[in-house]
mmCIF file of C-alpha atoms in Angstrom:
data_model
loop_
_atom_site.group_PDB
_atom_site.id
_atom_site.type_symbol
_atom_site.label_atom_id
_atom_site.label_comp_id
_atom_site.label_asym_id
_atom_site.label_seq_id
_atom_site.Cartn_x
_atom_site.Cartn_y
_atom_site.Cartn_z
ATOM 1 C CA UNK A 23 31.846 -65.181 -120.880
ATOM 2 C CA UNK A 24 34.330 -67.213 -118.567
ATOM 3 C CA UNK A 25 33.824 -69.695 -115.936
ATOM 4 C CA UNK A 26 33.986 -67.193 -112.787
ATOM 5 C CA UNK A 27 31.744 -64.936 -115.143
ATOM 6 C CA UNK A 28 29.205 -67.186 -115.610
ATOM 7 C CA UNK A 29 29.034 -68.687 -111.690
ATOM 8 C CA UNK A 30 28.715 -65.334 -110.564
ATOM 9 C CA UNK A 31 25.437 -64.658 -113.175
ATOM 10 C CA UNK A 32 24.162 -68.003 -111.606
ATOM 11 C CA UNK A 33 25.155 -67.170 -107.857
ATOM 12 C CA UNK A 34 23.170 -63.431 -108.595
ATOM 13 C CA UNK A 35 20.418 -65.502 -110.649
ATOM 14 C CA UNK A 36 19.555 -68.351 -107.836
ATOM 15 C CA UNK A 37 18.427 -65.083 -105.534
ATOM 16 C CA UNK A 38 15.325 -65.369 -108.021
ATOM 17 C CA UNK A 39 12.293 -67.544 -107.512
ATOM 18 C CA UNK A 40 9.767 -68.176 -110.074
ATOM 19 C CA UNK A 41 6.463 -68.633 -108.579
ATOM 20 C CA UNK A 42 3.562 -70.899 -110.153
ATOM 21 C CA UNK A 43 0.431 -70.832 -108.864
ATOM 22 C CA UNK A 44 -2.247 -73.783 -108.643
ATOM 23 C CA UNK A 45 -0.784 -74.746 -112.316
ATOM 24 C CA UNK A 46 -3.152 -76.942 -114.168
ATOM 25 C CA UNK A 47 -1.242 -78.449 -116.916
ATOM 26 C CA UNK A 48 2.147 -80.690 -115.730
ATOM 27 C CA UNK A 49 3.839 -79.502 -119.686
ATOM 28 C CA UNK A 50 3.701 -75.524 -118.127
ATOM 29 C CA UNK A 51 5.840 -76.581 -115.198
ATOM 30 C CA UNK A 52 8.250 -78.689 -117.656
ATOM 31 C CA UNK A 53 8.213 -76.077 -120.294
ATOM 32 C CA UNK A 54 9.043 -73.258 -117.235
ATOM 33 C CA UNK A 55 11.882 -75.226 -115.944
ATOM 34 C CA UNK A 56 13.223 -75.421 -119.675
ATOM 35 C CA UNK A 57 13.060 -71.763 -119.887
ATOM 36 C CA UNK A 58 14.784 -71.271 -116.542
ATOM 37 C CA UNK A 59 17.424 -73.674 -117.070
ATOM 38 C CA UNK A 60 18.457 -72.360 -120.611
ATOM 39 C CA UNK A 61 18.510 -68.098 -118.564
ATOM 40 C CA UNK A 62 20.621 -69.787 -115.576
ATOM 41 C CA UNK A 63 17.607 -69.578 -112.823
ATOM 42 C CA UNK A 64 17.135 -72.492 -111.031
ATOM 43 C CA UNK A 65 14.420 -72.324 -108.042
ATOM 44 C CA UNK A 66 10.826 -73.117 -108.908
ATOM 45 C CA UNK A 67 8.294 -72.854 -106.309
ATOM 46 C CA UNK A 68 4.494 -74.532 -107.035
ATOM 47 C CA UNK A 69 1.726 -73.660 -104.730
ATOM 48 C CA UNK A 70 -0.776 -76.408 -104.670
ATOM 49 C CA UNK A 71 -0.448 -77.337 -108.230
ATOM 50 C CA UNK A 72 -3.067 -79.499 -109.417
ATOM 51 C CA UNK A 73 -1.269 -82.576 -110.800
ATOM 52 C CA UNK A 74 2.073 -83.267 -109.694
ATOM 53 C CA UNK A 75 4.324 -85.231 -110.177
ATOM 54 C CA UNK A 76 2.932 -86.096 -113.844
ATOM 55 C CA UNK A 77 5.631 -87.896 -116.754
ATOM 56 C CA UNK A 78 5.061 -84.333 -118.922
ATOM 57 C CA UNK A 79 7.172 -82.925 -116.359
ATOM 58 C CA UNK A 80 9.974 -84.646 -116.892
ATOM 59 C CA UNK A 81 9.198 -84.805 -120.560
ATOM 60 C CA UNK A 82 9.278 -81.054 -121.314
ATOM 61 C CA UNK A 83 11.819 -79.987 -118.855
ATOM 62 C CA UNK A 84 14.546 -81.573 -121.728
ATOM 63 C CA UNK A 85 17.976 -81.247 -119.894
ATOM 64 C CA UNK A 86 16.602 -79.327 -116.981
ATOM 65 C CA UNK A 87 16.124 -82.600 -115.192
ATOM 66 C CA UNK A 88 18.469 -81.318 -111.855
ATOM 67 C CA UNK A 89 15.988 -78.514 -111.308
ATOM 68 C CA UNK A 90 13.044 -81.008 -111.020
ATOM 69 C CA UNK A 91 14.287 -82.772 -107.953
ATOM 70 C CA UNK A 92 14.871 -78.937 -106.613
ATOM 71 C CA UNK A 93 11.083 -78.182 -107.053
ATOM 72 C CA UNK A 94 9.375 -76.746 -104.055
ATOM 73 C CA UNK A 95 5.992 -77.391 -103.462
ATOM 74 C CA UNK A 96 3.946 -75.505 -100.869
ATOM 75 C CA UNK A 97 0.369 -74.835 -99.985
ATOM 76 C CA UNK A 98 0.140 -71.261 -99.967
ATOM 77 C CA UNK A 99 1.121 -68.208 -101.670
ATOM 78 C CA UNK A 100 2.050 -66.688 -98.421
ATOM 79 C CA UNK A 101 4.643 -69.583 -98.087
ATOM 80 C CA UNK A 102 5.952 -69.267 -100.794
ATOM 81 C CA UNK A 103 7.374 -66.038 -100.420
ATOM 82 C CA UNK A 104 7.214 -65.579 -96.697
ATOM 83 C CA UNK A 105 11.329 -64.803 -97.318
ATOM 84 C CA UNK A 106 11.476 -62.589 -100.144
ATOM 85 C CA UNK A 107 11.790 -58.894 -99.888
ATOM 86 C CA UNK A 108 10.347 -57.849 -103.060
ATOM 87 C CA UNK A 109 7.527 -59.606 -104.858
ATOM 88 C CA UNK A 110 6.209 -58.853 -108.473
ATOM 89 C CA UNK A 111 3.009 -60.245 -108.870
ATOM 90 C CA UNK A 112 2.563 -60.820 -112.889
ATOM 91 C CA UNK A 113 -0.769 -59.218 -114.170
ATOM 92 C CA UNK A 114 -2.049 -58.472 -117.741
ATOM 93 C CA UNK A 115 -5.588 -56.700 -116.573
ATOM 94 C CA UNK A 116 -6.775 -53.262 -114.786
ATOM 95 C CA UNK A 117 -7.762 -53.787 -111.148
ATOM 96 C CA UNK A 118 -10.162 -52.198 -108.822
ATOM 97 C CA UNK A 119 -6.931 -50.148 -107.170
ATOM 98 C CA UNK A 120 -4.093 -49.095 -109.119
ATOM 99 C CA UNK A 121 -0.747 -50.942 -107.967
ATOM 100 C CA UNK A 122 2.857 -49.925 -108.540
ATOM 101 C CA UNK A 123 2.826 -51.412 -111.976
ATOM 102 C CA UNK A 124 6.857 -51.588 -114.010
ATOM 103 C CA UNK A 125 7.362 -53.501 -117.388
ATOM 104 C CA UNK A 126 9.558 -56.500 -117.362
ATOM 105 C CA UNK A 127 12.612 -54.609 -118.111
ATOM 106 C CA UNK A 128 12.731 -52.163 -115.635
ATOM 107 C CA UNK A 129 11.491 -54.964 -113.364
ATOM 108 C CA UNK A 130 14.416 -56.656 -113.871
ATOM 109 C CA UNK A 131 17.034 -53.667 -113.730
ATOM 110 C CA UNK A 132 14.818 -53.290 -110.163
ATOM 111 C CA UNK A 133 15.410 -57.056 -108.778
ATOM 112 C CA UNK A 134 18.822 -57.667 -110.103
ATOM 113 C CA UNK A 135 19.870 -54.461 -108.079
ATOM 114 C CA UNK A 136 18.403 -55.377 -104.878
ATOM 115 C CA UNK A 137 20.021 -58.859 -105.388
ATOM 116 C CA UNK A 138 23.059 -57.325 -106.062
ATOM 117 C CA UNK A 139 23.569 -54.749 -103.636
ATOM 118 C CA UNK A 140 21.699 -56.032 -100.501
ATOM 119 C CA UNK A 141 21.236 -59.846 -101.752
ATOM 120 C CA UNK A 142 18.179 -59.442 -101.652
ATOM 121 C CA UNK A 143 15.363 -62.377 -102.230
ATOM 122 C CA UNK A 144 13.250 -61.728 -105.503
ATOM 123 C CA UNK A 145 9.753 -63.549 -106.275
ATOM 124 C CA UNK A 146 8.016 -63.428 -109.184
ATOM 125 C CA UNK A 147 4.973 -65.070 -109.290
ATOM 126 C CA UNK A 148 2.556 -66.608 -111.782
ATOM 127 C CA UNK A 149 -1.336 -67.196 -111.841
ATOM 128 C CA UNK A 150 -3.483 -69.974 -113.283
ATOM 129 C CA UNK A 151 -3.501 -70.573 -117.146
ATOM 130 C CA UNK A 152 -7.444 -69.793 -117.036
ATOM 131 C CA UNK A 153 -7.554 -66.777 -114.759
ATOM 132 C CA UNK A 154 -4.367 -65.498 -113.300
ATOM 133 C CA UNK A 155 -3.854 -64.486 -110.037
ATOM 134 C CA UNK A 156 -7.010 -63.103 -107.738
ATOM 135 C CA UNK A 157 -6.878 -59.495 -106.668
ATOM 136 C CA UNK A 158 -6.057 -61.146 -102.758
ATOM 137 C CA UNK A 159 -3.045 -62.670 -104.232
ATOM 138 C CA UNK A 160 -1.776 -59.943 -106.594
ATOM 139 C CA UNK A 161 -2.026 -57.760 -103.021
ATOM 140 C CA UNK A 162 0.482 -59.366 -101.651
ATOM 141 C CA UNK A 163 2.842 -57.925 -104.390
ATOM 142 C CA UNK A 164 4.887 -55.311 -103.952
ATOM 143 C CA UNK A 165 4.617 -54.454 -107.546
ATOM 144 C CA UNK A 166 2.513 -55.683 -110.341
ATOM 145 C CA UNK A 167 4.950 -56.812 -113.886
ATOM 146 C CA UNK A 168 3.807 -57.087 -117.001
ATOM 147 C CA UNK A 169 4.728 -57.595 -120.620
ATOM 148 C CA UNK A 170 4.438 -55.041 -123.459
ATOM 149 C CA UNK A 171 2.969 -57.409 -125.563
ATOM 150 C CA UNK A 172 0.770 -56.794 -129.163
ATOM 151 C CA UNK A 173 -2.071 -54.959 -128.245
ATOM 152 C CA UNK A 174 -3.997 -56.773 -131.321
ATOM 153 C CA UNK A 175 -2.620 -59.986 -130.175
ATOM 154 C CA UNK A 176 -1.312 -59.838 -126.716
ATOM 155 C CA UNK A 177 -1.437 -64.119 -126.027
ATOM 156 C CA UNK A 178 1.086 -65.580 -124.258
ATOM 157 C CA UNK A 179 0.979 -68.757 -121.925
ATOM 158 C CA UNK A 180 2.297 -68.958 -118.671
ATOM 159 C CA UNK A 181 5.767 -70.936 -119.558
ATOM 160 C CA UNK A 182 6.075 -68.201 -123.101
ATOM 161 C CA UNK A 183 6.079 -65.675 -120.429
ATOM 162 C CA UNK A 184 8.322 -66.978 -117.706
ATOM 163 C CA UNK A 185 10.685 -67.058 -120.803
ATOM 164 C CA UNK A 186 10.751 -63.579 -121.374
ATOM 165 C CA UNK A 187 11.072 -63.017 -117.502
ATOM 166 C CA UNK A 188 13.824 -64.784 -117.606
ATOM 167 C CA UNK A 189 15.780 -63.671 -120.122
ATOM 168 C CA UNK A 190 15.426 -60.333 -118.721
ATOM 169 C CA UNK A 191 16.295 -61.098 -115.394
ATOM 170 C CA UNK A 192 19.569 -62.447 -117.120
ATOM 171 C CA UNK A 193 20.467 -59.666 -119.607
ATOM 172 C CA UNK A 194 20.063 -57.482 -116.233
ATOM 173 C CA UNK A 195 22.367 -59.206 -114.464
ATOM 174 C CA UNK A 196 24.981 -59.529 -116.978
ATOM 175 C CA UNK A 197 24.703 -55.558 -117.661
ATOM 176 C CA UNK A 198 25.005 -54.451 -113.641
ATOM 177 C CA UNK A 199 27.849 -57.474 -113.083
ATOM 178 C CA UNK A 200 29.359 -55.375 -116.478
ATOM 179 C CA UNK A 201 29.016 -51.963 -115.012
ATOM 180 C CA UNK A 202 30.457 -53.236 -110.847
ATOM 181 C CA UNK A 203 33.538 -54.974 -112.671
ATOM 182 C CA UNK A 204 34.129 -51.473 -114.880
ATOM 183 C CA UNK A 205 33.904 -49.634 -111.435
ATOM 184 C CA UNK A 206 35.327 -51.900 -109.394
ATOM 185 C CA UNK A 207 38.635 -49.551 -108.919
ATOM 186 C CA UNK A 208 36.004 -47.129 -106.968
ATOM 187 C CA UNK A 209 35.575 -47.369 -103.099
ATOM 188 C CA UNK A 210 31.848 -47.122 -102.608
ATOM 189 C CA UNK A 211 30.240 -47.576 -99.364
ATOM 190 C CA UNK A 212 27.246 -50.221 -100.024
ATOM 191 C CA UNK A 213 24.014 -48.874 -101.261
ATOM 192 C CA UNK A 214 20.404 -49.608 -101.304
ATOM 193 C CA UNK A 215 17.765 -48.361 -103.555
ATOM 194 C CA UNK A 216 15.263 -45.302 -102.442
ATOM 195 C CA UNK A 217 13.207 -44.763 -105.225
ATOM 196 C CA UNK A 218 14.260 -46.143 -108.625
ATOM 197 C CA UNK A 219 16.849 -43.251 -109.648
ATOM 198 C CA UNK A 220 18.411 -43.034 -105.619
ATOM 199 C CA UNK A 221 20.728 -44.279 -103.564
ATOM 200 C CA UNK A 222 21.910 -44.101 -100.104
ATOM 201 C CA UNK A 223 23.874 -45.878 -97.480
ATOM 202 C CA UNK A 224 22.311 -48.207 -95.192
ATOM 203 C CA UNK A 225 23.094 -49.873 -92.205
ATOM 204 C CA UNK A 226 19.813 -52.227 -91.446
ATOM 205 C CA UNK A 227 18.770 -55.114 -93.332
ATOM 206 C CA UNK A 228 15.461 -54.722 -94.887
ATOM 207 C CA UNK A 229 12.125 -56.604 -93.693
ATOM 208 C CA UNK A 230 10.780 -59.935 -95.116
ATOM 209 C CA UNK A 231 7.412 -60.572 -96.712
ATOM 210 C CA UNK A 232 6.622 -62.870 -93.395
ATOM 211 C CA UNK A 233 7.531 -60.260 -91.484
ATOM 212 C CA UNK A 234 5.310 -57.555 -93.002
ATOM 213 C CA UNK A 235 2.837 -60.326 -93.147
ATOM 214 C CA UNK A 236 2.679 -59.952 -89.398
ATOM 215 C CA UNK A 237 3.109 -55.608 -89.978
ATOM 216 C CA UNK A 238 -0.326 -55.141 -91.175
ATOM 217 C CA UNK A 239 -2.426 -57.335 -89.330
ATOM 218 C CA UNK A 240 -1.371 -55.003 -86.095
ATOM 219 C CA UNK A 241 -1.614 -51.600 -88.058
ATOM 220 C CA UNK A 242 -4.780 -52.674 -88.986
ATOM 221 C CA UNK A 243 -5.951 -53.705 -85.195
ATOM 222 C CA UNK A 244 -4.665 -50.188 -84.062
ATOM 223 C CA UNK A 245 -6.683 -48.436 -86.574
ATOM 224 C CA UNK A 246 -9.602 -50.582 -85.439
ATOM 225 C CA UNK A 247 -8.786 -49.193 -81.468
ATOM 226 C CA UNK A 248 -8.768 -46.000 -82.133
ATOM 227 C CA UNK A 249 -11.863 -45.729 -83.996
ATOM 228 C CA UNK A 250 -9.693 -45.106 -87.752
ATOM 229 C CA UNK A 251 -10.720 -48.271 -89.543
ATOM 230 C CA UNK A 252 -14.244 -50.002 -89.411
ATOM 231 C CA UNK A 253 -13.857 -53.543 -89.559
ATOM 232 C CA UNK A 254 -17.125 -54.015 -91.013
ATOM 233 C CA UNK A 255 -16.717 -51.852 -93.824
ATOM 234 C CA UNK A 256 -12.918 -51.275 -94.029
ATOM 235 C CA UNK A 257 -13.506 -50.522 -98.119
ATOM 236 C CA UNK A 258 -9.883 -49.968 -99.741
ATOM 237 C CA UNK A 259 -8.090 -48.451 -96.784
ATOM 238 C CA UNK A 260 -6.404 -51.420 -95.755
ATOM 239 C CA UNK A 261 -5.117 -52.102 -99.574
ATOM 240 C CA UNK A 262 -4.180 -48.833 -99.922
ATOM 241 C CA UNK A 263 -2.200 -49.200 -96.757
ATOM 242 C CA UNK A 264 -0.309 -52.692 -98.379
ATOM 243 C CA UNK A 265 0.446 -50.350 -101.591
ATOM 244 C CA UNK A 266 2.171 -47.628 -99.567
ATOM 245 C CA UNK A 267 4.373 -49.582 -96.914
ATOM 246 C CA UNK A 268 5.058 -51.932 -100.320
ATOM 247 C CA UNK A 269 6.973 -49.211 -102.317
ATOM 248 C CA UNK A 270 8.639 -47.881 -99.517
ATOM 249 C CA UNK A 271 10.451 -51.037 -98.113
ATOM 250 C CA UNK A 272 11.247 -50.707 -94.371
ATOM 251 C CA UNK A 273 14.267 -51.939 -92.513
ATOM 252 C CA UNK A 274 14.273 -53.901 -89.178
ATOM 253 C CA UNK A 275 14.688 -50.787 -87.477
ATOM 254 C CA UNK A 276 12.084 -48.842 -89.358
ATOM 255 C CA UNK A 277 9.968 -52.079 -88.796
ATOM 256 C CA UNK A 278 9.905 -52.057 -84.881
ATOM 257 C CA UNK A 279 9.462 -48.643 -84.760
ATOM 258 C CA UNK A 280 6.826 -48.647 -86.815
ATOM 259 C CA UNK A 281 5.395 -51.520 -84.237
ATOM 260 C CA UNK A 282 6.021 -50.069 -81.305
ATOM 261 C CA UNK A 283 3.882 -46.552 -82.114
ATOM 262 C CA UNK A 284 1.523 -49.034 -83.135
ATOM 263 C CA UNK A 285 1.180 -50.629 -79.749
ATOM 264 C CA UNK A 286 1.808 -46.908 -77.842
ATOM 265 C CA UNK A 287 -1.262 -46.079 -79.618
ATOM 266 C CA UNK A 288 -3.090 -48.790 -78.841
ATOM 267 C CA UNK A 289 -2.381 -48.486 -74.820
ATOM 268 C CA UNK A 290 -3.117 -45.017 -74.391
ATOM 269 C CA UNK A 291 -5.929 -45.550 -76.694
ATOM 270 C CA UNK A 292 -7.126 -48.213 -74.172
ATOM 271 C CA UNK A 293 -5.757 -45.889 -70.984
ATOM 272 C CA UNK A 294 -3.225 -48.734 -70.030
ATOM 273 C CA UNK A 295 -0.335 -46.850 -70.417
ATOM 274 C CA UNK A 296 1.605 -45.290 -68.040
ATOM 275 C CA UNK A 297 4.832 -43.338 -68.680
ATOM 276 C CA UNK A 298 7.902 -44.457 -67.222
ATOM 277 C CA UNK A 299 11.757 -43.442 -66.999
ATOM 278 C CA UNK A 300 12.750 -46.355 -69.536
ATOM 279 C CA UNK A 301 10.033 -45.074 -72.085
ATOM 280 C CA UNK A 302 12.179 -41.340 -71.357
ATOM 281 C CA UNK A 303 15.218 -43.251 -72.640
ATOM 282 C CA UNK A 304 13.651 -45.049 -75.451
ATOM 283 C CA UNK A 305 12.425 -41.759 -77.364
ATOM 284 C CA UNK A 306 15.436 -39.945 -76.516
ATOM 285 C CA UNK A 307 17.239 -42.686 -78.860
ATOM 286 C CA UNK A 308 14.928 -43.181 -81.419
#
């Protein structure tokens, strides 16, 4: 691999957070920033981790030093990836509602296109060495990863399997930056993904995490108005509702759309709408 070569795998690679959260032991974060360094990634976000800074930081992350002063620390998940556009929340056990769930490989073939077709922002996020991530937090993925370990000995810690992330978030990217050199003679109008085996053009950018953070709170409070959704015993709808608007990805324009039926519904269901000629002209371009 050349120079060029290998800034471009880094340029691709830096659209790819890793994600620790509320890490108890300072040698995981060292021993994760070791692993990232030595697959080219370089941005490590910690949420609330519970001893930092700590000298077995330093200590582990052996040559990896630069991305130590990059470290971002925040206090939330939700921060975290409040700019990303797909999030894979990393899970090894069965939950009460079945999620969109890929192995690491295809997870990787999955972020590395996004990245490199729509430059996309990738998360992939990490739980607690004890426990893992809670069922709230693994919500907030749009799919769940995991690794086809040994089933008679499937034990691997938190910075053994943000290796294997890595590295396959790597070999990705050097396969699709093979395959758009070898077709680079082709005029292709850019392309985002549909489902996992479809393409088509696209004109809109798509929506953030923050954004949709702010999508469901509203769908939910319209359900609630028109009687849909009982807020004392909501059960799974409103999960189910995260799992569905999570594979499909909208676009800004898909995105206020969405929102304004949302609040349409919500006036007429509280009789203070009232139709006028600019409401004519809106539905006649939608």
């Amino acid at each position: 691999m050349n120079i060029s070569d290998n800034a471009s795998v880094s340029q691709s690679l830096s659209h790819v957070r890793i994600v620790m959260v509320n890490t108890t032991l300072p040698a995981n974060i060292g021993s994760a920033l070791r692993a990232m360094k030595t697959m080219g990634l370089s941005k490590l976000v910690l949420v609330k981790p519970k001893t930092y800074p700590h000298p077995d930081i330093d200590a582990l992350a052996a040559g990896a030093q630069d991305l130590v002063e990059q470290i971002e620390i925040v206090e939330t998940l939700e921060q975290a990836i409040q700019d990303c556009h797909i999030v894979f929340g990393t899970s090894a056990r069965s939950r009460t509602i079945p999620w969109p769930l890929l192995d690491v490989r295809p997870a990787a073939e999955l972020s590395m296109q996004a990245v490199l077709k729509e430059q996309q922002e990738v998360a992939i996020v990490f739980g607690r060495e004890d426990r893992g991530l809670t069922n709230e937090e693994l919500a907030l993925a749009n799919y769940h990863l995991t690794i086809p370990v040994n089933t008679d000995y499937g034990v691997l810690n938190v910075a053994q399997a943000i290796q294997v992330v890595c590295y396959e978030m790597r070999m990705a990217t050097l396969q699709q930056l093979a395959q758009k050199t070898n077709q680079a003679s082709e005029n292709h109008a850019e392309q985002m993904p549909v489902t996992q085996n479809t393409t088509m053009d696209w004109d809109e950018p798509l929506v953030t995490h923050k954004q949709m953070e702010e999508f469901y709170p509203h769908l939910e409070k319209m359900l609630v108005d028109i009687e849909f959704l009982d807020p004392n015993n909501p059960r799974l709808l409103p999960l189910r509702l995260r799992r569905l608007f999570g594979r499909i990805q909208l676009d800004r324009m898909e995105y206020h759309l969405l929102r304004g039926i949302f609040s349409r519904v919500q006036a007429l269901s509280q009789g203070t709408w009232k139709k006028t000629s600019m409401d004519k002209e809106d539905q006649s371009n939608a």
